[in-house]
CSV table of C-alpha atoms in Angstrom, one decimal:
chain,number,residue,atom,x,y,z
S,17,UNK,CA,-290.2,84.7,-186.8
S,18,UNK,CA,-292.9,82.4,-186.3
S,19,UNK,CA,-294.0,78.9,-188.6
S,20,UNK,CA,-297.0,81.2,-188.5
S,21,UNK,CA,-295.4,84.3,-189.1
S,22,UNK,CA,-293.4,83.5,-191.7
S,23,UNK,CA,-296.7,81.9,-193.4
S,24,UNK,CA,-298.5,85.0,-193.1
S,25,UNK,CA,-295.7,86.9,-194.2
S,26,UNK,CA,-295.5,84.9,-197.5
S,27,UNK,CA,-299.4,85.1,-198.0
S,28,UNK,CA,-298.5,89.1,-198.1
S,29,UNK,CA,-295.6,88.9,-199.8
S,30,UNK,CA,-298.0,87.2,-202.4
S,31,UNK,CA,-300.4,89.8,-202.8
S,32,UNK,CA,-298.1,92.4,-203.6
S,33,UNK,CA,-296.2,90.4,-206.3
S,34,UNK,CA,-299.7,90.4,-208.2
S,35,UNK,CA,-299.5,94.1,-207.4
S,36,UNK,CA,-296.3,94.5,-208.8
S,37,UNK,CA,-297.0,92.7,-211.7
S,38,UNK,CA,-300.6,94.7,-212.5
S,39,UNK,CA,-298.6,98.0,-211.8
S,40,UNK,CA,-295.4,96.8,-214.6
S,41,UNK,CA,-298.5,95.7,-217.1
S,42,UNK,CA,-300.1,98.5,-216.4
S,43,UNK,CA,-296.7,100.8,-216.9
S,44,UNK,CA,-297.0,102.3,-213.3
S,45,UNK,CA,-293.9,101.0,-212.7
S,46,UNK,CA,-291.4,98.6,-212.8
S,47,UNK,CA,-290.0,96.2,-210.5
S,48,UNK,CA,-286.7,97.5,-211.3
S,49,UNK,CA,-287.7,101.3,-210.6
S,50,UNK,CA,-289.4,99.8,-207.1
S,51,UNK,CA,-286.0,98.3,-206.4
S,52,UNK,CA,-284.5,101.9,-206.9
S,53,UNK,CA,-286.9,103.7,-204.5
S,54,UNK,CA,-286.2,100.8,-201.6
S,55,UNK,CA,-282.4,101.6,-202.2
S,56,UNK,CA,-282.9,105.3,-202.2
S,57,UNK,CA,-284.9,104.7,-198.9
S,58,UNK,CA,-281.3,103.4,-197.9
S,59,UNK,CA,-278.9,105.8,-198.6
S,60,UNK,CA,-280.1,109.0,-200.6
S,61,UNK,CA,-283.4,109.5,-198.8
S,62,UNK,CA,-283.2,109.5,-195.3
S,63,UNK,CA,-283.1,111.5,-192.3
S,64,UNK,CA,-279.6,112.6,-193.0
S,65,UNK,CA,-281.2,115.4,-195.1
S,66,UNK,CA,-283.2,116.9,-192.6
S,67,UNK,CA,-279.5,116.8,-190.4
S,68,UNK,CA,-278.1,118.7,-193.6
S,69,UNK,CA,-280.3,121.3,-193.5
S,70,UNK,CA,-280.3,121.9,-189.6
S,71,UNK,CA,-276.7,121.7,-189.2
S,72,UNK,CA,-277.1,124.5,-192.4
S,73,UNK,CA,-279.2,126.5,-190.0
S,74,UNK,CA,-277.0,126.4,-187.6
S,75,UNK,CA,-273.7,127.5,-188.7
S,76,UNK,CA,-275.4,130.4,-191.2
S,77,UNK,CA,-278.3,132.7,-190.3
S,78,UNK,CA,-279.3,133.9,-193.6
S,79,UNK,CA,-280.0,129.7,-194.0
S,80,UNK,CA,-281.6,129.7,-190.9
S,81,UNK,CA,-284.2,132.6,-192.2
S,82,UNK,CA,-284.9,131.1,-195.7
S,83,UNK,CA,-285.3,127.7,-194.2
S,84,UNK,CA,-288.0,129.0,-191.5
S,85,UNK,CA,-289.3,131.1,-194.4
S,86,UNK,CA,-289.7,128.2,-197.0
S,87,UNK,CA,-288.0,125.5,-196.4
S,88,UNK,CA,-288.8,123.3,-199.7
S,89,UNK,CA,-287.1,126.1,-201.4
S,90,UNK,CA,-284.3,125.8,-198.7
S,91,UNK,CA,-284.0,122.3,-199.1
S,92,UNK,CA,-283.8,122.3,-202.7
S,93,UNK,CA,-281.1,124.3,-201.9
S,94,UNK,CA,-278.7,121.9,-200.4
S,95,UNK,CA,-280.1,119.8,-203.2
S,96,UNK,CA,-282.8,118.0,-201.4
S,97,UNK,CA,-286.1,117.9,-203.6
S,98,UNK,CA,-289.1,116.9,-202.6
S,99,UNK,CA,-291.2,114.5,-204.9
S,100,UNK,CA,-293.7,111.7,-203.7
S,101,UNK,CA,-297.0,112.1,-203.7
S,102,UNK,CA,-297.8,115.5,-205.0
S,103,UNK,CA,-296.9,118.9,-205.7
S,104,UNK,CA,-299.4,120.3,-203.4
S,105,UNK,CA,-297.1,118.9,-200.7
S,106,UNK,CA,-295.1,121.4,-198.9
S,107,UNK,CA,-292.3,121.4,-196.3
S,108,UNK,CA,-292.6,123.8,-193.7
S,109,UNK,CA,-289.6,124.4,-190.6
S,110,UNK,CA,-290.8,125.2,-186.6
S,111,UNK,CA,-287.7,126.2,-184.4
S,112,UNK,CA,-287.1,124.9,-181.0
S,113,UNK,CA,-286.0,128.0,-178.6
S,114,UNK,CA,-285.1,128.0,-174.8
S,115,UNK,CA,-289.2,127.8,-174.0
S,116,UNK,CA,-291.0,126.2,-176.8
S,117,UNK,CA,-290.3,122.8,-177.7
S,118,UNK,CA,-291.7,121.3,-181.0
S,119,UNK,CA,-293.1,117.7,-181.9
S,120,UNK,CA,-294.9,116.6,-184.5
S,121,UNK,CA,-297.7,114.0,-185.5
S,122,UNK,CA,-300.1,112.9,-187.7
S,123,UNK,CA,-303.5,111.6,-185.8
S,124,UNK,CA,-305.3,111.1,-188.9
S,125,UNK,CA,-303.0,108.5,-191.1
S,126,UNK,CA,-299.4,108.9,-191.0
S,127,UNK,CA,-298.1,111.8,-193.0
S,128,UNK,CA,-294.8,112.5,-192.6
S,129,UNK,CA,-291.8,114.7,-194.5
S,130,UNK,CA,-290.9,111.3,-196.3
S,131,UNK,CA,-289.8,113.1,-199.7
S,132,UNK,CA,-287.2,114.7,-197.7
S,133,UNK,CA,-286.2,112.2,-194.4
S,134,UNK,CA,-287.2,109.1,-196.0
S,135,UNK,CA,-290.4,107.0,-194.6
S,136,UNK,CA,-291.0,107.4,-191.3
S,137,UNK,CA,-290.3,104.4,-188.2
S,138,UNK,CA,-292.7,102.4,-187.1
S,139,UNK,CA,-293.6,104.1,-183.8
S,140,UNK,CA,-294.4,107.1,-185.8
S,141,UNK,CA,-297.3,105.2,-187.4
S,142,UNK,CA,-298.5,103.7,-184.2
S,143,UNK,CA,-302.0,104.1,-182.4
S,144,UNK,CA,-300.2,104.7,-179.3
S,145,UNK,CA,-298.2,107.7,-180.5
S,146,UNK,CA,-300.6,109.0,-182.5
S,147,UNK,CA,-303.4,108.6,-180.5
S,148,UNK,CA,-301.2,110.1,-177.1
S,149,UNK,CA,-298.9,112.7,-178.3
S,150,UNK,CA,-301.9,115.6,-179.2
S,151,UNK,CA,-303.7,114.4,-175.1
S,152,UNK,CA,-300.1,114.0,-173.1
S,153,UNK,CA,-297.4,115.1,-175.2
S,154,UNK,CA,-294.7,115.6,-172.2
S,155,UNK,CA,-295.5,112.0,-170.8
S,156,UNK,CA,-294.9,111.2,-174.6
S,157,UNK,CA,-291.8,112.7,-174.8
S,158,UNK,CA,-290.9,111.3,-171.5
S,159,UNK,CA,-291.3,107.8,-172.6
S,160,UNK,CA,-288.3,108.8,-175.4
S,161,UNK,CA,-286.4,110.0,-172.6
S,162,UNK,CA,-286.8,113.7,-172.8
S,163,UNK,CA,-288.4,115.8,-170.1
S,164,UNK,CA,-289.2,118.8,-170.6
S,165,UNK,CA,-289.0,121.8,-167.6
S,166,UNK,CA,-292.5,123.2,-167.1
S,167,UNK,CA,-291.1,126.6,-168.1
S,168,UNK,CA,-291.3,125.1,-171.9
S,169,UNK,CA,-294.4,125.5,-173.6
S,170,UNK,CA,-294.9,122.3,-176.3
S,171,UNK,CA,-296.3,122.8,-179.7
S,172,UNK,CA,-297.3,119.8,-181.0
S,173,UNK,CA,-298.2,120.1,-184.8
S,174,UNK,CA,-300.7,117.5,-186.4
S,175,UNK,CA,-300.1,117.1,-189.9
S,176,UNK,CA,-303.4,116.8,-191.2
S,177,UNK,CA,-303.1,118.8,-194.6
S,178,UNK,CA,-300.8,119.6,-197.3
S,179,UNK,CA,-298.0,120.5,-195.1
S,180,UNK,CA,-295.4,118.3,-193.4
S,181,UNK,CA,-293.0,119.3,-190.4
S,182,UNK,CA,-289.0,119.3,-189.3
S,183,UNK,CA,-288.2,120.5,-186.2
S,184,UNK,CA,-285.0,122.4,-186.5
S,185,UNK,CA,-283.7,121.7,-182.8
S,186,UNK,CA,-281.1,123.8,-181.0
S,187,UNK,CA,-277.6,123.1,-181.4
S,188,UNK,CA,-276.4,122.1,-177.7
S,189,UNK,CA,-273.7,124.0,-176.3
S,190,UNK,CA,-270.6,123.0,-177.0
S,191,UNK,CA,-271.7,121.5,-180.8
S,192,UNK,CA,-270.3,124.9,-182.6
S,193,UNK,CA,-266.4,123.7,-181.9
S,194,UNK,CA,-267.4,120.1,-183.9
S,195,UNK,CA,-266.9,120.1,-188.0
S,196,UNK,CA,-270.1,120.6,-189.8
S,197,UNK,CA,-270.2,116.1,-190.2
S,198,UNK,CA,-269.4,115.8,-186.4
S,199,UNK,CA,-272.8,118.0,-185.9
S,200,UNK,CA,-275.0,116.3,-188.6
S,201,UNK,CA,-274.1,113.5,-186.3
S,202,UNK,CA,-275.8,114.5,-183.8
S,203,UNK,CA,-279.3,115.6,-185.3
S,204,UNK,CA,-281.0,112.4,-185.6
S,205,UNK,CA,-283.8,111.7,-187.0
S,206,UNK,CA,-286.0,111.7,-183.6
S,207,UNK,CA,-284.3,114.9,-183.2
S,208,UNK,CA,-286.4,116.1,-186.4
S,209,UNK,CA,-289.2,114.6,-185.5
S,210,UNK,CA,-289.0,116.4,-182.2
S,211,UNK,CA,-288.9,113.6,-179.9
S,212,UNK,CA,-285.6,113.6,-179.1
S,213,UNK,CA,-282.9,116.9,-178.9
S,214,UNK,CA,-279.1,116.8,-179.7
S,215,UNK,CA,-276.7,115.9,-177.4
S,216,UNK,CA,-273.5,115.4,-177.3
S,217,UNK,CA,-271.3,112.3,-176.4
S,218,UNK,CA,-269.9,113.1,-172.6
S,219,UNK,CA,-266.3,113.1,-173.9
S,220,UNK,CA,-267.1,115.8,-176.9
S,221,UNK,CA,-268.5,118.3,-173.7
S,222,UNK,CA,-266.7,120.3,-171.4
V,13,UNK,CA,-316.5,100.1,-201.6
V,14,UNK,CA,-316.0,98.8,-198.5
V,15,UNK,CA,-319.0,98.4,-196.4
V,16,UNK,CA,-319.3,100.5,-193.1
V,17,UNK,CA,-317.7,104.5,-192.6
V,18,UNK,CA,-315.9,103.6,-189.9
V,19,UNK,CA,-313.0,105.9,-188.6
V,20,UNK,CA,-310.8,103.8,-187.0
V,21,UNK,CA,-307.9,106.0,-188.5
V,22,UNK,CA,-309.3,109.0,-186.5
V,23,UNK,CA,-307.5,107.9,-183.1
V,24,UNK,CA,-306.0,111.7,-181.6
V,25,UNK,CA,-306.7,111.7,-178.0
V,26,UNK,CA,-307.9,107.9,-177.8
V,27,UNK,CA,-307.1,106.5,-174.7
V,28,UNK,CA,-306.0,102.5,-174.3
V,29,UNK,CA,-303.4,101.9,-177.6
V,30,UNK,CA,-300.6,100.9,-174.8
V,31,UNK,CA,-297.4,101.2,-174.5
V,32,UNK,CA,-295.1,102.9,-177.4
V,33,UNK,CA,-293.3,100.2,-179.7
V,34,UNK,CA,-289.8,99.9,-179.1
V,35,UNK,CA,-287.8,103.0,-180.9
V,36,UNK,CA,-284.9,102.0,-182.8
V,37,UNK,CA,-286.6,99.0,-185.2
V,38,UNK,CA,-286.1,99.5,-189.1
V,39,UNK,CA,-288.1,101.4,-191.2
V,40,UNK,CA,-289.8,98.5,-193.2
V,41,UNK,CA,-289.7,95.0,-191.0
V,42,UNK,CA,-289.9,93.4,-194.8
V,43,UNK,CA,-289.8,93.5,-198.2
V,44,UNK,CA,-293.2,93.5,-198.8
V,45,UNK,CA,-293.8,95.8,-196.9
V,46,UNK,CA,-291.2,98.7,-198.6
V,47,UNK,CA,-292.8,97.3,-201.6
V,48,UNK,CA,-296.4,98.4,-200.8
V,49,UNK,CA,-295.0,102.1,-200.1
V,50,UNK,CA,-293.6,102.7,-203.1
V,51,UNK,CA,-296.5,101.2,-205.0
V,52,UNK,CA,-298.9,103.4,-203.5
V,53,UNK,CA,-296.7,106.6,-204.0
V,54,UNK,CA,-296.6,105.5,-208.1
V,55,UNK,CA,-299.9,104.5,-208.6
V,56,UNK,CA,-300.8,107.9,-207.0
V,57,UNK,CA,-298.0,109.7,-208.9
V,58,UNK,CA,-299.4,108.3,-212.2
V,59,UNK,CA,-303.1,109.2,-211.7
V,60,UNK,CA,-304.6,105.8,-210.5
V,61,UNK,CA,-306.3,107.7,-207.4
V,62,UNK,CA,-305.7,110.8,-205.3
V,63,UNK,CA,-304.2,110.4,-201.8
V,64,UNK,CA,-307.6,111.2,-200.4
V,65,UNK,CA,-309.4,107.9,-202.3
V,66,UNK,CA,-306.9,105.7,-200.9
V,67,UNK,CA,-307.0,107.0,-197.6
V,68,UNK,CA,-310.9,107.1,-197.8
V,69,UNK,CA,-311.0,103.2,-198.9
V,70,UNK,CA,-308.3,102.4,-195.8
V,71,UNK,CA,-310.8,104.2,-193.4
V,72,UNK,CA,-313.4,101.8,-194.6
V,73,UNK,CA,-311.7,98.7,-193.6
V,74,UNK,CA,-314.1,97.6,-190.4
V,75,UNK,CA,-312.5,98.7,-187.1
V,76,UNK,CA,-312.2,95.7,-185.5
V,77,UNK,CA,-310.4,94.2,-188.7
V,78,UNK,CA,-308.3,97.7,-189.6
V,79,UNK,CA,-307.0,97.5,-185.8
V,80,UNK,CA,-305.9,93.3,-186.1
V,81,UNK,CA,-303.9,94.2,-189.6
V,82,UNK,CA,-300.2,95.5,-189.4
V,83,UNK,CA,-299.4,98.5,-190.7
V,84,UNK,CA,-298.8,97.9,-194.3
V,85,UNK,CA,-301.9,95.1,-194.5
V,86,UNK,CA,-303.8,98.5,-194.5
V,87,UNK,CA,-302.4,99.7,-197.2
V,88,UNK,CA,-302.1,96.5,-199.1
V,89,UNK,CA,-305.8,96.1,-198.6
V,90,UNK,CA,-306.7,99.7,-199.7
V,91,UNK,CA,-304.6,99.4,-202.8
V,92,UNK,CA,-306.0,96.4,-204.5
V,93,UNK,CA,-309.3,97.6,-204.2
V,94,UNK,CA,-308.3,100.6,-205.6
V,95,UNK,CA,-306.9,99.1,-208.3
V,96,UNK,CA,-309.6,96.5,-208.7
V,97,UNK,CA,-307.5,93.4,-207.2
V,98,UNK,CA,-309.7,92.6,-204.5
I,30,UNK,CA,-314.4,131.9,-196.6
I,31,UNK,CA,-310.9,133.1,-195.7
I,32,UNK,CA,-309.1,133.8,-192.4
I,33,UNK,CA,-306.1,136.2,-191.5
I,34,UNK,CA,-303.5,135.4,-188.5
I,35,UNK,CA,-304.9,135.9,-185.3
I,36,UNK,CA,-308.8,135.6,-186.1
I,37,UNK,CA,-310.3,132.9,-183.7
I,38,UNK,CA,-312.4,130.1,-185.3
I,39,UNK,CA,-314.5,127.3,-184.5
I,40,UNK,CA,-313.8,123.7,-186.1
I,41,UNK,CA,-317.3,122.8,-187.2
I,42,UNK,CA,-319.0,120.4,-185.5
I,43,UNK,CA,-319.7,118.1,-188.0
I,44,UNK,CA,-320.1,114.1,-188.7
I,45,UNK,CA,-320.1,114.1,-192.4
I,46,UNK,CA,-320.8,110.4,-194.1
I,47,UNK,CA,-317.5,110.5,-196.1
I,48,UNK,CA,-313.8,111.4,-196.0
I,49,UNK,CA,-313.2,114.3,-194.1
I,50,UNK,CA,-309.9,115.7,-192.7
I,51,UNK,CA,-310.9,117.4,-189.9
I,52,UNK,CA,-310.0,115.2,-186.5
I,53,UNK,CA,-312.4,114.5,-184.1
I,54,UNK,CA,-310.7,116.1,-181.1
I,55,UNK,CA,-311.0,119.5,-182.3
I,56,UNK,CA,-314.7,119.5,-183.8
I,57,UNK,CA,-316.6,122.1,-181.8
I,58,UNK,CA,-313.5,123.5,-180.0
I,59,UNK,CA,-312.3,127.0,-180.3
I,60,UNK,CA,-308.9,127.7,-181.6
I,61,UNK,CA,-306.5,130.8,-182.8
I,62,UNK,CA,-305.2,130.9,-186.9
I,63,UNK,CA,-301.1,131.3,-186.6
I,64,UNK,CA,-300.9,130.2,-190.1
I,65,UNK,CA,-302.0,130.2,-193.8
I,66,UNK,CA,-300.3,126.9,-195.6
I,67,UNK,CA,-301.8,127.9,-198.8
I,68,UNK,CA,-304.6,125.6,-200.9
I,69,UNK,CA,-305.2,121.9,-201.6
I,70,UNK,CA,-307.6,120.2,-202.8
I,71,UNK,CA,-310.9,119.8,-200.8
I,72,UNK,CA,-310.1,116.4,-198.8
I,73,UNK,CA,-314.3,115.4,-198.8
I,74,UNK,CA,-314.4,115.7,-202.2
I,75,UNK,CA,-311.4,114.6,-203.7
I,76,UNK,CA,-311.5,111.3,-201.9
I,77,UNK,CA,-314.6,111.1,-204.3
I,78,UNK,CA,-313.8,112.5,-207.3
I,79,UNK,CA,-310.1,112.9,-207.5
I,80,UNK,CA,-308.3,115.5,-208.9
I,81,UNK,CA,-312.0,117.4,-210.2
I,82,UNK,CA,-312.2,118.4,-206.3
I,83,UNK,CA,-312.3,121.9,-206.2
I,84,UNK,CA,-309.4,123.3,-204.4
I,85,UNK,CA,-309.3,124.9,-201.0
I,86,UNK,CA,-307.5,127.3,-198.3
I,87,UNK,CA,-305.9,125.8,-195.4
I,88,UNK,CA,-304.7,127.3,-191.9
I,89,UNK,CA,-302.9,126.7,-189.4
I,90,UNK,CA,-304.8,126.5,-186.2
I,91,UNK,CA,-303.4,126.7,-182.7
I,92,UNK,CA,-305.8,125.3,-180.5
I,93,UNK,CA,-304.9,125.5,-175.8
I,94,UNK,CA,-304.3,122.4,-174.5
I,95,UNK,CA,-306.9,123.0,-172.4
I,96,UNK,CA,-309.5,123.7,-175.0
I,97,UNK,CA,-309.2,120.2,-176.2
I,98,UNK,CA,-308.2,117.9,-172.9
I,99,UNK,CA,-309.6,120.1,-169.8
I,100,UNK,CA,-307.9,121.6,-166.9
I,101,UNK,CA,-304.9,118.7,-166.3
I,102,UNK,CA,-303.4,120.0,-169.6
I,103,UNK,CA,-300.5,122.1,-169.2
I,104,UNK,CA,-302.2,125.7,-170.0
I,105,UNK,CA,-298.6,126.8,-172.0
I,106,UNK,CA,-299.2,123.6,-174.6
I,107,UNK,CA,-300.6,124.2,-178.1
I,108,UNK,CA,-301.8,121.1,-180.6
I,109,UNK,CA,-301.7,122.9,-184.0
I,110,UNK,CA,-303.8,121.1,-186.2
I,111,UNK,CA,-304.1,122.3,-190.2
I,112,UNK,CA,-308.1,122.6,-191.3
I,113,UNK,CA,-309.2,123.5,-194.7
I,114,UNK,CA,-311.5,127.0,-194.1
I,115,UNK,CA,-314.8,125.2,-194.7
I,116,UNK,CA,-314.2,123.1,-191.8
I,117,UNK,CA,-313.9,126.4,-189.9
I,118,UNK,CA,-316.1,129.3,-188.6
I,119,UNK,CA,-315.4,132.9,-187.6
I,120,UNK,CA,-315.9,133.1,-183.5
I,121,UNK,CA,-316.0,136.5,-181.3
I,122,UNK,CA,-315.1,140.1,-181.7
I,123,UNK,CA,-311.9,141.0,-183.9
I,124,UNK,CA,-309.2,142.8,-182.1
I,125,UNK,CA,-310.5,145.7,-184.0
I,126,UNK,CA,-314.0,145.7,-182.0
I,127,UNK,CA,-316.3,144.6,-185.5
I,128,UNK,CA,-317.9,141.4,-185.1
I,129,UNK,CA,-316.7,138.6,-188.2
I,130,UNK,CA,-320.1,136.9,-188.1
């Protein structure tokens, strides 16, 4: 980074030390519980849940139906709560299929499934993904690397209310003769986000 | 309040935001920035303001200035005047 | 006002002073309901007076491609966008031939 950038950095890092003071005075919370929810970002809340529950889906049908029936209820299940902001926020699951391909966004702000996959990456929040993905989603999708036949219809879902998105992708041919880890693997987050579909590594296909 | 309504979070369908930023960069680019997020979420979770005030007071920050900020800045910004920091 | 899957409905077009959680692409334009998410609170008013905003129904609404970005959209696309009902109003004849409006 930058002499300036580092000085700009500090003058924020400033600011929210006041804030995180006001908020411990205040009993919001305490530094030590902030710490917590930056580890958690880390290891316990992250997009590995969202692989948890598609991998889930794909090995076990009756999964599959309660997770595209109510999948907060079918996360809980695999012991993945949600939490954050409020209760009014709910998880709901769209399927990929041979002819509709899924993606989601938020054009308003940035809202995102974060109780379950953890906060979302930076391009996620950007202008230019936000603004592009709703006008031009395949040229979108081709900038990740992913194009899409014109046989596939997209359905791009702006979350712009109380409920937030996972894609549940397909499982690519091939993926059913991996352990249940070895597919979890493969469902990355962009994969949940629909920007990107499993694959798997050359030597795992035949 | 913030002066102005301005919209600048409204952007779906906005042409001339460029190129997508590079994929695989980390969540949070630094601490104070992971900090912010989970301030918001327990200053929300403990009644401070709804989601809706804070993003109402973010939308007020003056496009041309809500555009130069990083990411976080916005939320920075529309937290201590929420909590009367500002 | 309330909405069943499959009525069509027009997003309001609208340019209210305040909050409001209804994007701009899809004011005026005509779209299908494939969805009812349940209730919230009302965005416009709870970004005013918190939790004492009256709560609302919101659906899911599948709007064409070419509804919202003309005829170089792929016609097979759908942007689904979520808008509490009083952004909304009933549009056309119902499958069953009565009129919503």
């Amino acid at each position: 980074m930058s002499g300036a950038g580092h000085h700009r950095n500090a003058e924020l890092q400033a600011r929210v030390n006041r804030l995180l003071d006001l908020a411990e005075s205040r009993g919001v919370i305490t530094r030590g519980q902030v710490d917590a929810r930056i580890e958690a970002f880390g290891d316990r809340v992250t997009a590995r849940n969202g692989a948890d529950m598609v991998v889930r889906a794909w090995n076990s049908p009756e999964y599959r139906e309660r997770l595209l029936a109510d999948a907060g209820a079918a996360a809980a299940e695999l012991g993945h709560a949600g939490g954050g902001y409020s209760s009014d926020i709910r998880l709901h699951a769209v399927a990929n299929t041979p002819t509709v391909h899924h993606v989601v966004v938020c054009t308003l702000c940035s809202c995102y499934p974060l109780a379950w996959l953890g906060p979302p990456p930076a391009w996620y929040k950007s202008e230019a993904y936000r603004s592009r993905v709703v006008r031009d989603p395949r040229g979108v999708l081709r900038e990740f690397g992913l194009v899409l036949p014109n046989s596939t219809e997209v359905r791009v879902w702006d979350a712009s209310a109380e409920a937030r998105y996972l894609v549940v992708p397909q499982r690519p041919p091939g993926a059913e003769e991996l352990s249940e880890d070895a597919q979890r693997d493969l469902v990355t987050r962009d994969c949940l986000i629909g920007v990107a579909v499993p694959r798997l590594p050359a030597e795992v296909s035949r | 309040m913030l002066p102005g309504m301005a919209y600048a979070n409204d952007v779906g369908g906005m042409h001339g935001f460029g190129e997508l930023p590079e994929g695989g960069g980390p969540t949070f680019e630094s601490v104070w920035e992971a900090q912010t997020f989970v301030l918001n979420q327990a200053f929300v979770a403990a009644g401070a303001y709804t989601l809706d005030e804070f993003r109402a007071t973010m939308e007020r920050i003056p496009p041309a200035e809500y555009y130069a900020m990083p990411y976080y800045e916005r939320w920075l910004t529309a937290l201590e005047h929420l909590v009367g920091e500002s | 006002m309330s909405f069943a899957v499959g009525d069509r409905v027009r997003v309001l077009t609208m340019n209210p002073p305040g909050h409001n959680r209804a994007p701009r692409y899809v004011r005026g334009h005509v779209g299908e309901v494939v969805r009812l998410v349940g209730d919230g609170r009302f965005p416009d008013e709870s970004a005013v007076i918190g939790d004492a905003a009256r709560r609302e129904d919101i659906v899911t609404v599948a709007f064409a491609g070419p509804e919202l970005w003309g005829p170089d959209s792929h016609t097979g696309d759908r942007v689904h966008v979520d808008l509490f009902v009083s952004y909304l109003e009933a549009v056309g004849e119902r499958s069953d031939g009565g009129r919503t409006r």
